[in-house]
Coordinates of C-alpha atoms in Angstrom, one line a residue:
X21 CA 0.0 0.0 0.0
X22 CA 1.6 3.3 -1.1
X23 CA 0.4 6.3 0.9
X24 CA 1.3 9.9 0.3
X25 CA -0.1 11.4 3.5
X26 CA 1.0 11.1 7.1
X27 CA -1.5 10.4 9.9
X28 CA -1.3 11.4 13.5
X29 CA -3.4 10.5 16.6
X30 CA -3.2 10.4 20.4
X31 CA -2.5 6.7 20.7
X32 CA -2.9 6.5 24.4
X33 CA -3.9 9.1 27.0
X34 CA -4.1 7.7 30.5
X35 CA -4.6 11.1 32.1
X36 CA -2.6 13.4 34.3
X37 CA 0.3 11.7 36.0
X38 CA 0.7 9.0 33.4
X39 CA 2.4 8.8 30.0
X40 CA 0.5 9.8 26.8
X41 CA 1.7 9.0 23.3
X42 CA 1.1 10.8 20.0
X43 CA 1.8 8.5 17.1
X44 CA 2.7 9.5 13.5
X45 CA 2.8 7.1 10.5
X46 CA 3.5 7.9 6.9
X47 CA 6.2 9.4 4.5
X48 CA 6.5 12.7 6.5
X49 CA 6.6 11.1 10.0
X50 CA 10.3 11.5 10.4
X51 CA 10.3 15.1 9.2
X52 CA 7.4 16.1 11.4
X53 CA 8.9 14.3 14.4
X54 CA 12.3 16.1 13.9
X55 CA 10.5 19.4 13.6
X56 CA 8.6 19.0 16.8
X57 CA 11.7 17.8 18.7
X58 CA 14.1 20.3 17.0
X59 CA 16.5 17.5 16.3
X60 CA 17.1 14.5 14.0
X61 CA 15.8 11.3 15.4
X62 CA 18.0 8.2 15.0
X63 CA 16.3 5.0 14.2
X64 CA 15.1 2.8 17.1
X65 CA 16.7 5.0 19.8
X66 CA 15.0 6.6 22.7
X67 CA 15.7 10.4 22.6
X68 CA 15.2 12.7 25.6
X69 CA 13.7 15.7 23.9
X70 CA 11.8 18.9 24.4
X71 CA 8.7 19.3 22.3
X72 CA 8.3 22.8 20.9
X73 CA 5.6 24.8 19.2
X74 CA 6.1 26.8 16.0
X75 CA 7.3 29.9 17.9
X76 CA 9.7 27.9 20.1
X77 CA 7.3 27.7 23.0
X78 CA 7.9 24.5 25.0
X79 CA 4.9 22.2 24.9
X80 CA 6.4 19.5 27.1
X81 CA 9.5 17.3 27.6
X82 CA 9.5 13.6 27.0
X83 CA 10.8 10.7 24.8
X84 CA 10.8 10.4 21.0
X85 CA 11.3 7.2 19.1
X86 CA 11.6 6.7 15.3
X87 CA 10.9 3.5 13.4
X88 CA 11.8 3.8 9.7
X89 CA 9.9 1.7 7.2
X90 CA 9.4 -1.2 6.7
X91 CA 10.4 -2.3 10.2
X92 CA 7.6 -0.6 12.1
X93 CA 4.1 -1.4 13.3
X94 CA 2.4 0.0 10.2
X95 CA 5.2 -0.8 7.7
X96 CA 5.7 2.9 7.1
X97 CA 7.9 5.5 8.8
X98 CA 6.5 5.7 12.4
X99 CA 7.4 8.2 15.2
X100 CA 6.1 8.0 18.7
X101 CA 6.2 11.1 20.9
X102 CA 5.8 10.2 24.6
X103 CA 4.7 13.1 26.8
X104 CA 3.1 13.6 30.2
X105 CA -0.4 12.3 30.1
X106 CA -2.3 15.6 30.5
X107 CA -5.0 15.8 27.8
X108 CA -4.2 19.5 27.3
X109 CA -0.5 18.7 26.7
X110 CA -1.3 15.8 24.3
X111 CA -3.8 18.0 22.4
X112 CA -1.2 20.7 21.9
X113 CA 1.4 18.1 20.7
X114 CA -1.1 16.7 18.3
X115 CA -2.1 20.1 17.0
X116 CA 1.6 20.8 16.3
X117 CA 1.9 17.6 14.3
X118 CA -1.2 18.5 12.3
X119 CA 0.1 22.0 11.6
X120 CA 3.3 20.4 10.2
X121 CA 1.4 18.5 7.6
X122 CA -0.1 15.4 9.2
X123 CA -3.8 14.7 9.2
X124 CA -6.0 13.1 11.9
X125 CA -6.1 9.3 11.7
X126 CA -9.3 7.5 11.2
X127 CA -10.4 4.9 13.7
X128 CA -8.2 1.8 13.2
X129 CA -6.1 3.4 10.4
X130 CA -2.7 2.5 11.9
X131 CA -3.7 -1.1 11.9
X132 CA -5.4 -0.8 8.5
X133 CA -2.1 0.4 7.1
X134 CA -0.2 -2.4 8.8
X135 CA -2.6 -4.8 7.1
X136 CA -2.2 -3.2 3.7
X137 CA 1.6 -3.2 4.1
X138 CA 1.7 -6.9 5.0
X139 CA 2.7 -6.4 8.6
X140 CA -0.5 -8.0 9.9
X141 CA -3.2 -10.1 8.3
X142 CA -6.8 -9.2 8.9
X143 CA -7.3 -11.6 11.8
X144 CA -4.2 -10.3 13.5
X145 CA -5.3 -6.7 13.1
X146 CA -8.6 -7.5 14.7
X147 CA -6.7 -9.2 17.6
X148 CA -5.1 -5.8 18.4
X149 CA -8.6 -4.5 19.3
X150 CA -9.5 -7.7 21.1
X151 CA -6.4 -7.5 23.2
X152 CA -7.2 -3.9 24.2
X153 CA -10.8 -4.8 25.1
X154 CA -10.0 -8.1 26.8
X155 CA -12.0 -8.5 30.1
X156 CA -10.1 -11.4 31.5
X157 CA -6.6 -12.9 31.6
X158 CA -7.7 -15.8 29.5
X159 CA -9.3 -13.5 26.9
X160 CA -6.1 -11.3 26.8
X161 CA -3.9 -14.4 26.3
X162 CA -6.2 -15.7 23.6
X163 CA -6.1 -12.3 21.8
X164 CA -2.3 -12.2 22.1
X165 CA -2.1 -15.7 20.5
X166 CA -4.2 -14.4 17.6
X167 CA -2.0 -11.4 17.3
X168 CA 1.0 -13.7 17.2
X169 CA -0.6 -15.6 14.3
X170 CA -1.9 -18.8 16.0
X171 CA -5.4 -18.5 14.4
X172 CA -4.0 -17.3 11.1
X173 CA -1.7 -20.3 10.9
X174 CA -4.6 -22.7 11.4
X175 CA -6.5 -20.9 8.6
X176 CA -3.5 -21.0 6.3
X177 CA -3.1 -24.8 7.0
X178 CA -6.7 -25.3 6.0
X179 CA -6.2 -23.2 2.9
X180 CA -3.2 -25.3 1.9
X181 CA -5.1 -28.5 2.4
X182 CA -8.0 -27.1 0.2
X183 CA -5.5 -26.1 -2.5
X184 CA -4.0 -29.5 -2.6
X185 CA -7.4 -31.1 -2.9
X186 CA -8.4 -28.7 -5.6
X187 CA -5.3 -29.6 -7.6
X188 CA -6.4 -33.2 -7.5
X189 CA -9.9 -32.5 -8.6
X190 CA -8.8 -30.0 -11.3
X191 CA -6.5 -32.7 -12.7
X192 CA -9.6 -34.9 -13.3
X193 CA -11.3 -32.0 -15.2
X194 CA -8.2 -31.4 -17.3
X195 CA -8.3 -35.1 -18.4
X196 CA -12.0 -35.8 -18.9
X197 CA -11.6 -39.2 -20.4
X198 CA -10.2 -40.4 -17.0
X199 CA -12.5 -38.2 -14.8
X200 CA -14.9 -40.9 -13.5
X201 CA -12.2 -43.3 -12.5
X202 CA -10.1 -40.5 -11.0
X203 CA -13.0 -39.1 -9.0
X204 CA -13.8 -42.6 -7.7
X205 CA -10.2 -42.9 -6.3
X206 CA -10.3 -43.8 -2.6
X207 CA -7.3 -41.6 -2.0
X208 CA -9.1 -38.5 -3.2
X209 CA -12.1 -39.3 -1.0
X210 CA -9.8 -39.7 2.0
X211 CA -8.1 -36.4 1.2
X212 CA -11.5 -34.7 1.3
X213 CA -12.3 -36.4 4.7
X214 CA -9.0 -35.1 6.0
X215 CA -9.9 -31.6 5.0
X216 CA -13.3 -31.9 6.7
X217 CA -11.6 -33.1 9.9
X218 CA -9.2 -30.1 9.8
X219 CA -12.1 -27.8 9.3
X220 CA -14.2 -29.2 12.1
X221 CA -11.4 -28.9 14.6
X222 CA -10.8 -25.3 13.6
X223 CA -14.5 -24.4 13.8
X224 CA -14.7 -25.9 17.3
X225 CA -11.7 -24.0 18.5
X226 CA -12.9 -20.8 16.8
X227 CA -16.3 -21.1 18.6
X228 CA -14.5 -21.4 21.9
X229 CA -12.3 -18.4 21.0
X230 CA -15.4 -16.3 20.3
X231 CA -16.9 -17.2 23.7
X232 CA -13.7 -16.1 25.4
X233 CA -14.0 -12.8 23.5
X234 CA -17.7 -12.1 23.6
X235 CA -18.9 -14.1 26.6
X236 CA -21.5 -16.8 26.9
X237 CA -25.2 -16.6 26.2
X238 CA -26.9 -18.7 28.8
X239 CA -30.6 -19.3 28.9
X240 CA -32.3 -20.7 32.0
X241 CA -35.2 -22.9 31.1
X242 CA -37.6 -25.2 32.9
X243 CA -41.2 -25.9 33.9
X244 CA -43.1 -23.3 36.1
X245 CA -41.8 -23.1 39.7
X246 CA -38.6 -25.1 39.1
X247 CA -36.6 -22.3 40.6
X248 CA -35.3 -20.6 37.5
X249 CA -35.7 -17.0 38.8
X250 CA -34.1 -18.0 42.2
X251 CA -31.1 -19.4 40.2
X252 CA -30.8 -16.1 38.3
X253 CA -30.8 -14.2 41.5
X254 CA -28.2 -16.5 43.1
X255 CA -25.8 -16.2 40.2
X256 CA -26.3 -12.5 39.8
X257 CA -25.9 -11.9 43.6
X258 CA -28.9 -9.7 43.7
X259 CA -32.7 -9.9 43.7
X260 CA -33.1 -9.3 40.0
X261 CA -36.1 -11.5 39.3
X262 CA -39.4 -11.7 41.3
X263 CA -39.7 -15.0 43.1
X264 CA -43.1 -16.2 44.4
X265 CA -44.7 -19.6 45.1
X266 CA -47.2 -18.9 42.3
X267 CA -46.5 -20.6 39.0
X268 CA -46.1 -18.3 36.0
X269 CA -44.6 -15.4 37.9
X270 CA -42.0 -14.9 35.1
X271 CA -43.8 -13.9 31.9
X272 CA -41.1 -12.2 29.9
X273 CA -37.3 -12.5 29.3
X274 CA -35.1 -11.1 32.0
X275 CA -31.5 -10.5 31.1
X276 CA -28.6 -10.1 33.5
X277 CA -24.9 -9.7 32.8
X278 CA -22.7 -11.7 35.2
X279 CA -18.9 -11.9 35.4
X280 CA -17.3 -15.1 36.7
X281 CA -13.5 -14.7 37.0
X282 CA -13.5 -12.1 34.3
X283 CA -15.7 -14.1 31.9
X284 CA -18.8 -12.3 30.7
X285 CA -22.0 -14.2 30.8
X286 CA -25.5 -13.1 29.7
X287 CA -28.0 -14.9 31.8
X288 CA -31.6 -15.0 30.5
X289 CA -34.5 -16.1 32.8
X290 CA -37.5 -17.3 30.8
X291 CA -41.1 -18.1 31.3
X292 CA -41.9 -21.6 32.5
X293 CA -42.5 -24.0 29.5
X294 CA -45.9 -25.6 29.7
X295 CA -49.3 -25.7 27.9
X296 CA -50.6 -22.2 28.8
X297 CA -54.0 -20.6 28.1
X298 CA -53.3 -17.1 29.2
X299 CA -52.4 -14.8 26.3
X300 CA -49.6 -13.1 28.2
X301 CA -48.1 -16.5 29.3
X302 CA -48.4 -17.8 25.7
X303 CA -46.4 -14.8 24.4
X304 CA -43.8 -15.3 27.2
X305 CA -43.4 -18.9 26.3
X306 CA -43.0 -18.1 22.6
X307 CA -40.2 -15.6 23.5
X308 CA -38.6 -18.2 25.7
X309 CA -38.5 -20.7 22.8
X310 CA -37.1 -18.1 20.5
X311 CA -34.3 -17.3 23.0
X312 CA -33.4 -21.0 23.4
X313 CA -32.6 -21.2 19.7
X314 CA -29.8 -18.7 20.0
X315 CA -28.3 -19.9 23.4
X316 CA -24.7 -21.1 23.7
X317 CA -25.8 -23.1 26.7
X318 CA -29.2 -24.0 28.3
X319 CA -29.4 -24.5 32.0
X320 CA -32.3 -26.9 32.2
X321 CA -33.7 -26.6 35.7
X322 CA -35.9 -29.4 37.1
X323 CA -37.4 -29.9 40.5
X324 CA -35.2 -32.5 42.2
X325 CA -38.2 -33.8 44.2
X326 CA -39.9 -35.1 41.1
X327 CA -37.5 -34.8 38.2
X328 CA -38.7 -37.4 35.7
X329 CA -41.8 -35.7 34.3
X330 CA -39.8 -32.4 33.9
X331 CA -37.0 -34.1 32.1
X332 CA -39.4 -35.8 29.8
X333 CA -41.2 -32.6 28.9
X334 CA -38.0 -30.5 28.6
X335 CA -36.1 -33.0 26.5
X336 CA -38.6 -32.4 23.7
X337 CA -38.5 -28.6 24.1
X338 CA -34.7 -28.6 24.1
X339 CA -34.1 -31.0 21.2
X340 CA -32.3 -28.4 19.1
X341 CA -30.3 -26.7 21.9
X342 CA -26.6 -26.3 21.3
X343 CA -25.7 -27.5 24.7
X344 CA -27.6 -28.5 27.8
X345 CA -26.6 -28.7 31.5
X346 CA -29.3 -30.3 33.7
X347 CA -29.7 -28.7 37.1
X348 CA -31.6 -30.6 39.8
X349 CA -32.8 -27.8 42.0
X350 CA -34.3 -28.0 45.5
X351 CA -31.8 -30.7 46.3
X352 CA -32.1 -29.8 50.0
X353 CA -35.5 -31.5 49.9
X354 CA -34.2 -34.8 48.7
X355 CA -32.6 -37.4 51.0
X356 CA -28.8 -37.8 50.2
X357 CA -28.9 -36.1 46.8
X358 CA -25.3 -35.3 46.2
X359 CA -24.2 -38.4 44.3
X360 CA -22.4 -37.6 41.0
X361 CA -24.5 -37.0 37.9
X362 CA -23.4 -37.9 34.4
X363 CA -25.0 -34.9 32.7
X364 CA -25.9 -32.4 35.4
X365 CA -25.5 -31.1 38.9
X366 CA -27.4 -31.1 42.2
X367 CA -28.1 -27.5 43.3
X368 CA -30.1 -25.5 45.8
X369 CA -30.6 -22.0 44.4
X370 CA -31.9 -20.6 47.7
X371 CA -29.1 -21.8 49.9
X372 CA -26.4 -21.6 47.3
X373 CA -25.4 -25.3 47.6
X374 CA -23.9 -26.6 44.4
X375 CA -23.4 -23.2 42.8
X376 CA -19.6 -23.2 43.0
X377 CA -19.6 -26.4 40.9
X378 CA -22.1 -24.7 38.5
X379 CA -19.8 -21.7 38.2
X380 CA -16.9 -24.0 37.3
X381 CA -19.1 -25.6 34.6
X382 CA -20.0 -22.2 33.2
X383 CA -16.3 -21.1 33.1
X384 CA -15.5 -24.3 31.2
X385 CA -18.3 -23.7 28.8
X386 CA -17.0 -20.2 28.2
X387 CA -13.5 -21.5 27.4
X388 CA -11.8 -21.6 30.8
X389 CA -10.3 -24.8 32.2
X390 CA -11.3 -24.4 35.8
X391 CA -9.0 -23.3 38.6
X392 CA -5.9 -22.9 36.4
X393 CA -7.7 -20.1 34.5
X394 CA -6.1 -21.4 31.3
X395 CA -8.3 -21.9 28.3
X396 CA -9.4 -25.4 27.8
X397 CA -7.1 -27.2 25.4
X398 CA -3.9 -25.8 26.9
X399 CA -1.9 -23.1 25.3
X400 CA -3.6 -23.2 21.9
X401 CA -6.7 -21.0 22.5
X402 CA -7.0 -17.9 20.3
X403 CA -9.6 -15.1 20.0
X404 CA -12.1 -15.0 17.2
X405 CA -15.1 -13.0 16.1
X406 CA -18.6 -13.7 14.9
X407 CA -17.6 -13.0 11.3
X408 CA -14.9 -15.6 11.5
X409 CA -17.4 -18.2 12.6
X410 CA -19.8 -17.2 9.9
X411 CA -17.0 -17.7 7.3
X412 CA -16.0 -21.1 8.7
X413 CA -19.6 -22.3 8.7
X414 CA -19.9 -21.3 5.1
X415 CA -16.7 -23.2 4.4
X416 CA -18.4 -26.2 6.1
X417 CA -21.4 -25.9 3.9
X418 CA -19.3 -25.9 0.8
X419 CA -17.3 -28.9 2.0
X420 CA -20.6 -30.8 2.6
X421 CA -21.7 -30.0 -1.0
X422 CA -18.3 -30.9 -2.3
X423 CA -18.7 -34.3 -0.7
X424 CA -22.1 -34.8 -2.3
X425 CA -20.8 -33.7 -5.7
X426 CA -17.7 -36.0 -5.5
X427 CA -19.2 -39.2 -4.0
X428 CA -22.7 -39.2 -5.2
X429 CA -22.8 -37.2 -8.4
X430 CA -19.2 -37.9 -9.6
X431 CA -19.2 -34.3 -10.9
X432 CA -15.7 -33.0 -11.0
X433 CA -16.4 -29.4 -12.1
X434 CA -19.1 -29.0 -9.4
X435 CA -16.8 -30.4 -6.8
X436 CA -14.1 -28.0 -7.8
X437 CA -16.5 -25.1 -7.7
X438 CA -17.6 -25.9 -4.1
X439 CA -13.9 -26.1 -3.1
X440 CA -13.2 -22.8 -4.7
X441 CA -16.1 -21.2 -2.9
X442 CA -14.8 -22.7 0.4
X443 CA -11.4 -21.1 -0.2
X444 CA -13.1 -17.8 -1.0
X445 CA -15.0 -17.9 2.3
X446 CA -11.9 -18.9 4.2
X447 CA -10.0 -16.0 2.6
X448 CA -12.3 -13.5 4.2
X449 CA -10.8 -14.3 7.6
X450 CA -7.2 -13.3 7.0
X451 CA -7.9 -10.9 4.1
X452 CA -7.3 -13.1 1.1
X453 CA -10.5 -11.6 -0.2
X454 CA -10.1 -7.8 -0.6
X455 CA -13.5 -6.2 0.1
X456 CA -13.5 -2.5 0.9
X457 CA -16.8 -2.7 2.6
X458 CA -15.6 -5.5 4.8
X459 CA -12.3 -3.7 5.7
X460 CA -14.2 -0.4 6.4
X461 CA -16.6 -2.2 8.8
X462 CA -13.7 -4.0 10.7
X463 CA -11.4 -1.1 11.2
X464 CA -14.1 1.4 12.0
X465 CA -14.5 -0.4 15.3
X466 CA -11.0 0.4 16.4
X467 CA -10.0 3.3 18.6
X468 CA -8.4 6.3 16.9
X469 CA -4.8 5.6 18.0
X470 CA -4.7 2.1 16.6

């Protein structure tokens, strides 16, 4: 990417008493930095300088660093002017840079230039913003791994496997007289299976990475009076939902944001699922079912004193749920209830019994591996976004169609087209597909100094 202008922005401004940075990037960055500091800046050296205005008035004293292209964050000439963190001082310093020919950077423009100049791919650029916004140690580490290229390397490996598979299929198209026998080759079919396995593993890890970044959407479901609202209140640590002995008290969705060891969870209390006749209850149940369809995890609450009818009724309701954790509530009313359960937990929402174990399960579902606070799966977790998952799911759809075209229809050209479309969708993740609308949307969400 060739740029003719130089951008400037306050990259960090912690406030009075801290250090603030004004960052420059572009062909005039070194000239502007030298003019502000009234001296030549040697590459990659920290200079103790006095920042001066046009008339020689001292703006502040601080540190200046110069990073000539291409060995810089953006791949262009970059200068960082470190001053005292007063907003007034930083504003004066920025105004001086603008007066010398720089223009204000757009949100995310430093990272956008780094992407265009090959210093970062698109997934790595997004990881910069994720690292800044990380709400937990695990999320920060996952973002750091994405910034270091862990996610991108997995995407590149899948791209390479797809390319090798396409080469085999395209060879059959180039030699049509041998196409049927070639497409029936067991080795080609196994190669496609291998690609599907690589894709499935990447999709699963990416989904976990998104939960680390965005949090977990947890829906509490059950029959009336199972203790759903009591559970919400217990996890929230406050009386957020009305609790009464009367069935049907909750008639609408109640959302509450909860943090467990830095992991963000959105808990949604729902109306009790049953055959209702009241119009308000019917609408509440409809909304509950709609919410269940988008849940990352459903906490299925049943009355431990009579669990079988509730499980039978809820199993049908939750048939399409992404994941279910069965909670046997009111366990204090059951003699000796605390034996291990294969697919659930004993709890008492009112007394708090069993909630520590539930919190550990919620952390695990969100991507944390319990007390170690390390993401499940060890050191390999990386941060991802909803658009990455969307792209990977589209890749999966094309791979499914490619399997159909290859094994059932024996259609080489159609198989090759599905593989091409899979590669195109995959390319959106790291930037192999250059879409200005996509880039504009991504970088617009960054802060100005990045």
